[in-house]
Structure formats: C-alpha cells, structure tokens
XYZ file of C-alpha atoms in Angstrom:
486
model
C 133.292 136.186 69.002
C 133.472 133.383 71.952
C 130.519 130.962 71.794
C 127.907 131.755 74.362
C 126.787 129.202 76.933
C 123.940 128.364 77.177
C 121.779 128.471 80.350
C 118.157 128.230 81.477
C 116.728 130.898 83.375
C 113.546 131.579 85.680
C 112.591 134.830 87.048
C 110.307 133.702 90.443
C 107.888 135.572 91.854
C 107.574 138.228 94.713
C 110.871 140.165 94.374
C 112.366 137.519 91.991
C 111.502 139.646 88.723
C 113.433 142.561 90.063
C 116.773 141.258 91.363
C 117.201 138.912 88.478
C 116.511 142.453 85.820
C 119.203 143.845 88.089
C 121.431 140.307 88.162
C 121.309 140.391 84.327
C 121.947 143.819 83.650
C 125.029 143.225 85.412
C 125.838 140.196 83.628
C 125.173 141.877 79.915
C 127.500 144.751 80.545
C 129.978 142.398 82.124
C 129.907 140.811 78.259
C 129.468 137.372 79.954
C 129.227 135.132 77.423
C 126.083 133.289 78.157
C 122.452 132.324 76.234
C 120.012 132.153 78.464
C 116.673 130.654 77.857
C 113.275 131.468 79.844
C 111.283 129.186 81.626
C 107.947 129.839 83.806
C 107.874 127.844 87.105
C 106.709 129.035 90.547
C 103.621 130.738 91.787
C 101.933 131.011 87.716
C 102.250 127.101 87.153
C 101.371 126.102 90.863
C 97.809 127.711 89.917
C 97.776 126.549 86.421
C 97.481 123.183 87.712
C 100.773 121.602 88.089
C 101.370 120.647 91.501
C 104.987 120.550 91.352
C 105.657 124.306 90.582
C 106.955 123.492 87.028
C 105.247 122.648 83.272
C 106.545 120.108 81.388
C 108.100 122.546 78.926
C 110.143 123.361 81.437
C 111.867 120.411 81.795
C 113.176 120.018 78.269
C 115.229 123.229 78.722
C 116.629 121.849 81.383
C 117.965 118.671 80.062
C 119.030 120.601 77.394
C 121.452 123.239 78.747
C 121.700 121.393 82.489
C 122.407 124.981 84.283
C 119.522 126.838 85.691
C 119.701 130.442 87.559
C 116.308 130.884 89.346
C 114.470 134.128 91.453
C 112.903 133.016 94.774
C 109.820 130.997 94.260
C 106.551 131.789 95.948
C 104.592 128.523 97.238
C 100.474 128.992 96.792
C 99.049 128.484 100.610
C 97.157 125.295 101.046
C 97.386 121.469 100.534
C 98.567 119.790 97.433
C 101.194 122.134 96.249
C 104.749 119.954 96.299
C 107.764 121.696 97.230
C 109.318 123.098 93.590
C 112.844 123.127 94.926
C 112.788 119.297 96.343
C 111.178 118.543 93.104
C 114.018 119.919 90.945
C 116.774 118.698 93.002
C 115.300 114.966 93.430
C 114.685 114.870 89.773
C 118.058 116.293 88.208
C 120.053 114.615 90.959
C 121.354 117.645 92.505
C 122.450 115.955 95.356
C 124.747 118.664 96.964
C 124.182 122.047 98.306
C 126.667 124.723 98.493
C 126.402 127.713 100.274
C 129.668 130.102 101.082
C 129.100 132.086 103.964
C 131.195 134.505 104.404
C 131.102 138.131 106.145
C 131.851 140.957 104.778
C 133.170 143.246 107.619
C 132.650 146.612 108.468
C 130.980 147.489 105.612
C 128.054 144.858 106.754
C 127.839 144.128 110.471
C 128.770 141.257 112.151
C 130.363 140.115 115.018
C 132.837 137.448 113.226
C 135.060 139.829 110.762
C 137.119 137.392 109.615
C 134.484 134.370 109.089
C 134.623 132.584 105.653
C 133.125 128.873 105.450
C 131.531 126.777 102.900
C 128.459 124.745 104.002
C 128.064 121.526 101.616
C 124.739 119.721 102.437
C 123.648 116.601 101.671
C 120.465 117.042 99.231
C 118.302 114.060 98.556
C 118.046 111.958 101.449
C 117.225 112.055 105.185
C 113.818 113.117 106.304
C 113.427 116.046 103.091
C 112.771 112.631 101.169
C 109.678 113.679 102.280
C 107.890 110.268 103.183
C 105.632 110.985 105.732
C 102.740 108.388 107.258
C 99.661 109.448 109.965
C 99.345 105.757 111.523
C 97.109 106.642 114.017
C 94.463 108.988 115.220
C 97.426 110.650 117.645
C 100.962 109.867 115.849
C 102.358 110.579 112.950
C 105.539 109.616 111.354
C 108.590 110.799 109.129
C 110.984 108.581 107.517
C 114.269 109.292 107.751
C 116.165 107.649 104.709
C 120.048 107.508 104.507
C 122.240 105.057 101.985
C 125.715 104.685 101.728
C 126.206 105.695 98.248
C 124.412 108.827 99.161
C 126.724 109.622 102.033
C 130.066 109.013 99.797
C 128.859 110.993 96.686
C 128.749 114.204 99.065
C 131.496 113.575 101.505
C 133.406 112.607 98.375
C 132.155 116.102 96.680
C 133.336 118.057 100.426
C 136.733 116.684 100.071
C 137.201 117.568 96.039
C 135.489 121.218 96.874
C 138.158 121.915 99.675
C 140.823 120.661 97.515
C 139.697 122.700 93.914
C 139.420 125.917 96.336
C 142.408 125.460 98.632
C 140.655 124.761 101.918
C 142.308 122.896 104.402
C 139.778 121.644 106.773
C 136.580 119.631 106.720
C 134.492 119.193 109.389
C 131.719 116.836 109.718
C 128.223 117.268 111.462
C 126.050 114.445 112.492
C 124.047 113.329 115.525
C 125.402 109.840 116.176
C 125.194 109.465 119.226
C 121.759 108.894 119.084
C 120.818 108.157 115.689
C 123.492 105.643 115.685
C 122.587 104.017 112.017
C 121.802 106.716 110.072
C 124.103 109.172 111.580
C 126.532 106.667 112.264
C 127.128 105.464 108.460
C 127.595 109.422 107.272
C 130.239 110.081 110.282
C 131.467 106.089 109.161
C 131.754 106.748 105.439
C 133.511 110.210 106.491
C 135.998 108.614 108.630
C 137.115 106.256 105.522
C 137.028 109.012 102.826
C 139.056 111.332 105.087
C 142.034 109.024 104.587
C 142.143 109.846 101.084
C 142.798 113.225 101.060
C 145.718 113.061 103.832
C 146.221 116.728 102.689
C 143.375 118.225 104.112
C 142.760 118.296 108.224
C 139.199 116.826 109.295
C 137.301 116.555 112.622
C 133.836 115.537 113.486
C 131.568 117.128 115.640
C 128.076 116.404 117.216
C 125.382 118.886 115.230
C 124.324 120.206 118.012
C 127.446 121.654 119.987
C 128.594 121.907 115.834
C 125.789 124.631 115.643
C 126.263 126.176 118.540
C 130.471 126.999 117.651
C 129.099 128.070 113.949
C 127.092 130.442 115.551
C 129.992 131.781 118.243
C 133.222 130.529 116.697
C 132.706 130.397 112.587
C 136.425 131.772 111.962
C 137.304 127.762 112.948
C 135.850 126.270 110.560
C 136.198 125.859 106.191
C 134.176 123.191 104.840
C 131.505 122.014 106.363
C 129.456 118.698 105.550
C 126.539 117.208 106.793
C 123.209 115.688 105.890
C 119.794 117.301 104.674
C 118.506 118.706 107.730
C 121.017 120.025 109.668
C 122.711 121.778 106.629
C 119.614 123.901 106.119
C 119.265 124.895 109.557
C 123.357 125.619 109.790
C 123.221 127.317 106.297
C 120.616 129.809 107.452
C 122.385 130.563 111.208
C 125.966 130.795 109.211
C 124.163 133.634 106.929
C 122.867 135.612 109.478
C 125.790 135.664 111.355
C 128.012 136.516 108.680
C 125.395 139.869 108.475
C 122.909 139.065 106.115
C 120.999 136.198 104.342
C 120.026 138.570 101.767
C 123.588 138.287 100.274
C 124.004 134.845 100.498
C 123.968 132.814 97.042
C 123.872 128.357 96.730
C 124.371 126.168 94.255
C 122.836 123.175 93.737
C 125.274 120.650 92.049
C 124.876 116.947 90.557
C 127.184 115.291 88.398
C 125.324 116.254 85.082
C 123.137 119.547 86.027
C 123.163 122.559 88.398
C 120.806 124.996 89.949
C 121.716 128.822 91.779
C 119.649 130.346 93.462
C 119.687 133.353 96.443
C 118.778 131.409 99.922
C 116.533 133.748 100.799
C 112.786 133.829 99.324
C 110.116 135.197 97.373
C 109.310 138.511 100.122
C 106.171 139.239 98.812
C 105.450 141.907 100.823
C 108.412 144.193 99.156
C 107.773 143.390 95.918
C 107.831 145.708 93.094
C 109.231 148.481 96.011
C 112.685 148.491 94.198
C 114.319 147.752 97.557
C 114.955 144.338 97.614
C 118.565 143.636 97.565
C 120.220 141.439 94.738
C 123.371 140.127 96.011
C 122.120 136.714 96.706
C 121.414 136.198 93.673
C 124.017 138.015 92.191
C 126.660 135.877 93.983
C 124.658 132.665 92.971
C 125.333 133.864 89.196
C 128.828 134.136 90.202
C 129.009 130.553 91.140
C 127.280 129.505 87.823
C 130.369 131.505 85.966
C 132.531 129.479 87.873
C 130.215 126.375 87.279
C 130.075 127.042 83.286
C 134.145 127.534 83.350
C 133.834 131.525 83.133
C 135.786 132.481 85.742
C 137.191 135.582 84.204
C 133.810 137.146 84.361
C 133.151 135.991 87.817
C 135.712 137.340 88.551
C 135.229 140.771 87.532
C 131.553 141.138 88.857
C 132.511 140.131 92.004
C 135.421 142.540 92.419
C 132.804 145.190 90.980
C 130.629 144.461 93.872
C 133.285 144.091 96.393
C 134.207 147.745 95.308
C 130.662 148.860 95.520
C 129.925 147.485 99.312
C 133.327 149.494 100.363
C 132.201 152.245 98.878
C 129.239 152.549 100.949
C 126.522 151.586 98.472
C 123.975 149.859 99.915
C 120.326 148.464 99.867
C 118.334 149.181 103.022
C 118.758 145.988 104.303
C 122.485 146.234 105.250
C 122.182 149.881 105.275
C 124.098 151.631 108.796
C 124.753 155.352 109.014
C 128.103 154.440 110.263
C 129.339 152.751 107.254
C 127.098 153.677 104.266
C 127.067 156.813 102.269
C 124.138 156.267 99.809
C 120.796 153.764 100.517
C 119.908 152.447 96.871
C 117.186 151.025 95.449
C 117.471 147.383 93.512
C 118.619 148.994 90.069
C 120.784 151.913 91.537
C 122.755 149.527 93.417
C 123.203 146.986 90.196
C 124.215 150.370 88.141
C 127.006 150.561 90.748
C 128.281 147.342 90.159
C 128.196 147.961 86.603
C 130.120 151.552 87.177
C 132.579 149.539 89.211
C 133.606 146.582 86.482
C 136.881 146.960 86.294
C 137.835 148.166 89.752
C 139.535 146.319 92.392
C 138.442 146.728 95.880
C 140.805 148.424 98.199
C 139.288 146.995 101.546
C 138.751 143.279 100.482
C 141.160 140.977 98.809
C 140.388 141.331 95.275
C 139.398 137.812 93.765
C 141.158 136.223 91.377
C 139.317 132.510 89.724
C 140.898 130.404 87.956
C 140.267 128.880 84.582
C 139.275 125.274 84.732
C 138.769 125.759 88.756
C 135.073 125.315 88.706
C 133.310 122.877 90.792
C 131.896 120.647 88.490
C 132.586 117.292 90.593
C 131.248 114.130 89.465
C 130.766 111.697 92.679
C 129.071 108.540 92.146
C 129.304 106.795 95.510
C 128.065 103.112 95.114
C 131.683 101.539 95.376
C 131.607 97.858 94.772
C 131.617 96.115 97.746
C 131.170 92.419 99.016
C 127.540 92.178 100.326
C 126.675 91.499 103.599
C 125.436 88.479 104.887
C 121.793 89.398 106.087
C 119.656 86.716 108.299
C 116.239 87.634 109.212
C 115.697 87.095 112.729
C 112.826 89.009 114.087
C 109.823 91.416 113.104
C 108.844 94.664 115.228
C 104.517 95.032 114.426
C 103.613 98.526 115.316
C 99.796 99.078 116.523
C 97.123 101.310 116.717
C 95.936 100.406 120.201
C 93.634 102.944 122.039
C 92.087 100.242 124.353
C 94.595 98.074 126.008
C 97.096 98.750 128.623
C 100.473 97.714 128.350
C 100.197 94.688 130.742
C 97.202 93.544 128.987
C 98.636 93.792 125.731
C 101.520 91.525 126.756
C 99.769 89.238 128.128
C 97.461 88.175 125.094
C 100.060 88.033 122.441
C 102.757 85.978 125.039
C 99.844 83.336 124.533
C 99.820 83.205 120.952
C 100.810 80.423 119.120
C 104.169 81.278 117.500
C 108.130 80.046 117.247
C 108.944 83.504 117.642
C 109.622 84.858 121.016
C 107.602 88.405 122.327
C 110.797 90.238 123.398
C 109.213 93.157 124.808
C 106.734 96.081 123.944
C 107.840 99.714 123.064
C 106.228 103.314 122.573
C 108.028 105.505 120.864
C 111.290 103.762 121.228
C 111.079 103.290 124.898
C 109.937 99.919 126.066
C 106.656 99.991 128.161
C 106.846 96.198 128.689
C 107.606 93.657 130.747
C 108.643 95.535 133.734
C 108.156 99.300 132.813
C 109.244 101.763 135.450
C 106.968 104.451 133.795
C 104.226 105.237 135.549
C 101.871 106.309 132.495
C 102.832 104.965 129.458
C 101.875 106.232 126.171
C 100.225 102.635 124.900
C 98.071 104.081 121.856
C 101.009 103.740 119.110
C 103.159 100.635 120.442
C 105.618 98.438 118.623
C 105.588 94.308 119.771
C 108.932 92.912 119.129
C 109.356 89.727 117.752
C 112.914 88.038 117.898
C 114.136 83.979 117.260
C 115.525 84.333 120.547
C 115.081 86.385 123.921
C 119.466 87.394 123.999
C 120.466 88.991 120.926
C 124.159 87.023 120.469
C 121.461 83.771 120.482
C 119.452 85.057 117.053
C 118.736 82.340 114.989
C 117.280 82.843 111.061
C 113.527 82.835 110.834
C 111.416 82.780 108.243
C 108.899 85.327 106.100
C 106.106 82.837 106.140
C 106.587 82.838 110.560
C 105.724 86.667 109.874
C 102.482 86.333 107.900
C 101.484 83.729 110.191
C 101.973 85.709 113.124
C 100.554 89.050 111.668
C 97.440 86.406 110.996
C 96.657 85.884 114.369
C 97.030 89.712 115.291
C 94.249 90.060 112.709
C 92.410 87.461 114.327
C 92.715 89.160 117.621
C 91.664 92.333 116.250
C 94.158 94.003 117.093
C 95.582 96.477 114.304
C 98.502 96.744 112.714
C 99.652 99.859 110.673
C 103.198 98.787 109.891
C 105.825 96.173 110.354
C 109.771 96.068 110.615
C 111.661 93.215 109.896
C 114.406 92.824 112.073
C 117.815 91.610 110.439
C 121.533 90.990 111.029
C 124.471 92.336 108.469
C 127.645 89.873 108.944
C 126.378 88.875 112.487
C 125.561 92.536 113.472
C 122.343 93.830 114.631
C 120.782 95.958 111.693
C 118.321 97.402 114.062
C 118.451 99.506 117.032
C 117.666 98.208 120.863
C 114.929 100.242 122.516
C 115.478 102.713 125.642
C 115.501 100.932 128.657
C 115.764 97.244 126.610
C-alpha cells in the first residue's frame, strides 16, 4: 500500500459543499493516494468572530501538511471582514498565482479553438497589499508597493514553469510607461532574468494593448507574467474567453506551501440546486496531484473528464443543444468522470504528466547586491488645504525660513504651481515640494533635522499636513518621479 499524502481540505460555502463531494468522489475512486484533513474557514468563522475568515485551528493544519484544496468562500456583507484569500496567501507566502486557461473547443464555445496559456501573477505586492489611507475629507489613497526581490521570485518562478512544462514563450505585462518605478523595476528585473533562460522566447508588452490581444489573439501567447492587479483582471478575461470561468482551476504556490482553488466563487444563489458545475475545482485538484508529485492520477482524472466533455456531458452552464447530449446535475456529471477513468479522449490530446514534473519551484529573489548610494535631497509635504488657492499657498511658504528650496506645488501629480496653465485647479489635497536645489542634476544632501524644522513651521502656519515623502537619489539617480507639467 503507497503512503497517502497528506493534505488539508476546506469545503466553502454557497456551492462549495457540493462540487468539492463531487471533486472527492472522483478523487476516491481514482485511488489517489491522499489524507486529507478538514478545516472550517469562510462564511461560519467570519460570524464566529474571526475577522480573517479562518480559526486558529486552522492554521496548524496548514503548517502541518502545507497543501490546501479549498470550495469558494462566501465573504459576510459589511465592514470589518478581511479578505480570507489575501490573508492566506500573505501569511503562507504564496506569492504566485497560476491559472491555465485553456479552451476546450467545440464541445464548450469559444471563439479561440486552439487557445492554451498559463497566467502566472504576482501575489503579495502592488496595491492588493491592501494599505489604504482617507487623508482628507475628498481624497483617498492606495499604496502601491513593489520590491525587487518580489519581482525576481515570480519572474524567476514564470521562467522555471515554462521550462518544467515545455513552453516556449513568456510574455511580460506591465504599465511602464507611466508608472515608470514600479512598473519599470518588474519589466527591469524581467529583462535581466530573460537572459538566463536563452531557451525560451520573451517579449514585453504594455497591459493595456496586452489585454486587449488576450482577449482577440490568446493563441499568441504561453506564459504570461505580470503583477497583482493586472493578473486578476487578465486571469478572469482569459477564462471567459476560453468559454467558461466555471472550469477554470489556480494554484497558489510559495516555496514551502500551496493553495487550489476554482476562480470562480461561492454563487449563493445556486446553492444546494445540484447544478453548479465542478470542473474548476476539479482541475485545481489536478494541479495539487501534480503539486504533491502524483501525476499518474492527474493524469487519469483529467483524461476521464476530457472523455466526458466530448461525450457531450455537461452541466447547464456550458450546456448547447448543438454539442451536448445529456445536461447533468453536479453529481451525475462527477459519476461520469468516474465511469470514464480509464478512457482516453478521442477529440483532445490525451494527457500524459510526468513523474517528478510538478511545479514545486522554490524562488527566493533577494540576490546579493552592492547597495546603492542613497542621498536625501528633498521632502514632498502633502496637505489638507480646503481654504487656500494655489497662488496663495505659494506665496506663504516661499517666505518661510528654510535652506530648502519650494520647487513647485502639485495636485494629484500635476503641478498647480508656479505658473499653472489650468484654469481650476484641484488645491484641496496638494503636495509642496521641497528640493536642495531648484535643477535636479544640482541636488545637494540635506538633512532629516531641515525636515522637522520645516514641517515645524507648517504647523505653525496651520496649515496641515497628512503625510510626507522624502525625496532621495540611488547612485546619483532620482528615486522619485517629476510631476506632470514639472
């Protein structure tokens, strides 16, 4: 008898308790040689008080097998209920997403028959850090966090991904052409990790026209990476275009645990109707086999339900009276899987995985490097200002009594003094830039106590201040960006 794995597992709520019955019964008769362990998270411990979704006996099944398989999770309505998937994948490290999308033509309808990508998101930084600030009666602001090592550990995990699962291409999505720091060290870090894997084509493309070709042109692309934002928003238009985000599956990988999980959620409105589909989650299971090094089983449940979707067998969400012959409920349909272990499909190329393939990849980022040289040589002070215009805000700090030089005023990044062309600026939220020197190749070091006494005489104006920026250089460079119109 093999030794079983073990793995933790949590039905959800909504329509979680069904398709997992129906994921499992297909895993028991498939003999797949797994343990599995209960846990209750979701909608139950939300209301019994813990905020995060999850009880603390929770967590010590996790740390113990490191492999969970988790139904859709419904989120209570209201304030002060944290986000249960964030929570898990900030606190186990899962810091990449993988979703394949891939269509599954005629048999579910699409327009792209021959699409098959893999969408690997970056999962722990960017604005889903969730750090979020209401400075003033109008504005309110998100963070948007990005490090280096962050940005190598998953471009690093893209690279090994294509090359474990023979895919040739990698394409990178990022907006730097106007988020020039944050975007620019992810499409930076991606340019020098690129030339390790000389194997393997890559290109680079602008998230936005990147979206748009995903949507009308997914047959050219393989492996996609990008950060925390745009990967959700490209994994959910890559599902629906491939037919259906019901059958979609994702892992959620770190370099010592792992979640899977169907992308879609909870649908509380079918629940306990027998109709909701379970081939997201099924194919999320089939990732875990490969995950857990089980790939003989993963690969005969997915031929199984290859077999079945040729065969016309379908749940009413993919169900078309040109291509199906019977519309089954949430158990008939996992009985046909489990008639069809075994089988091949005839239609589809019949899978074959690999032993030792799986996608366990452990990418640390945080290469030593030589540090920068970083010189402080300026301070932006942001305000909540609902009372003076932008003329007569310049003109009472350029007479306070400071080294550093007022450089100009902005509002939401676009500079409303000296010499604004706008004709009504937005003045309420402003930053006041502070530099050593008016010409940025003049920058001189200045010093933390020139800051306090500065922000001291804002006070003493009245004036208030609800954040500050120091400005620095890195090796001579500015660390900071220039604002519209500067």
């Amino acid at each position: 008898m093999s030794l079983k794995t073990p793995i933790t597992l949590a039905y959800g709520d909504g329509i979680g308790p069904e398709i997992m019955q129906a994921t499992l019964a297909i895993l028991d008769a498939a003999e797949a040689p797994i343990s599995a362990e209960v846990i209750e998270i979701g909608e139950k411990a939300y209301l019994n008080g813990f905020t995060s979704g999850i009880p603390h006996t929770a967590w010590t099944s996790l740390k113990r097998t490191k492999v969970l398989l988790k139904g859709p999770i419904t989120t209570p309505q209201g304030g002060g209920y944290k986000s249960l998937n964030v929570t898990l994948r900030k606190t186990l490290g899962l810091f990449a997403n993988v979703r394949p999308c891939v269509s599954f033509s005629p048999f579910v309808a699409t327009k792209h028959p021959d699409m098959n990508l893999v969408i690997i998101r970056e999962n722990e930084e960017g604005t889903y850090a969730g750090i979020e600030h209401r400075q003033t009666d109008e504005v309110y602001q998100c963070l948007k966090l990005v490090t280096r090592p962050g940005c190598e550990r998953i471009i690093h995990y893209a690279f090994e991904y294509a090359r474990k699962f023979n895919r040739k291409k990698v394409t990178c999505l990022t907006k730097d052409n106007i988020m020039k720091m944050t975007d620019g060290i992810f499409h930076q870090v991606f340019n020098e990790i690129a030339q390790e894997y000389p194997d393997i084509k890559t290109e680079h493309l602008i998230i936005d026209i990147g979206t748009a070709l995903v949507a009308a042109q997914p047959e050219r692309f393989e492996v996609i990476v990008t950060s925390n934002l745009y990967g959700d928003i490209i994994s959910d238009v890559a599902a629906q275009v491939a037919g259906s985000v019901g059958l979609a599956g994702s892992s959620n990988v770190g370099n010592h645990m792992a979640m899977f999980e169907a992308i879609h959620g909870s649908a509380p409105d079918i629940a306990g109707k027998k109709l909701a589909n379970p081939s997201g989650l099924l194919n999320a299971a089939i990732q875990m086999l490969i995950h857990i090094n089980q790939p003989d089983t993963a690969t005969l449940i997915e031929n199984a339900w290859l077999k079945t979707l040729e065969e016309g067998i379908h749940t009413a969400d993919i169900y078309s009276s040109e291509h199906s012959k019977q519309k089954a409920n949430t158990e008939e349909f996992a009985k046909a899987v489990i008639d069809r272990l075994g089988q091949q499909p005839a239609h589809f190329k019949p899978v074959s995985y690999q032993q030792n393939i799986r996608a366990k990849i452990e990418c640390y980022g945080a290469k030593k490097k030589t540090l920068a040289k970083k010189i402080l040589v300026g301070v932006d002070i942001f305000l909540d200002n609902p009372r003076l215009t932008p003329e007569e805000l310049g003109r009472t700090l350029e007479h306070i009594h400071t080294p550093l030089k007022l450089i100009l005023i902005t509002s939401r990044g676009l500079k409303i003094w000296p010499n604004s062309m706008i004709d009504a600026p937005y003045a309420n939220h402003c930053s006041c830039r502070f530099q050593s020197a008016a010409q940025t190749d003049q920058l001189t070091p200045i010093t933390h106590q020139e800051i306090i006494d500065l922000l001291q005489q804002f006070n003493r104006l009245e004036l208030d201040v609800i954040k500050t920026e120091n400005l620095y250089t890195f090796d001579g460079k500015l660390g900071f960006s220039l604002a519209q119109g500067q």
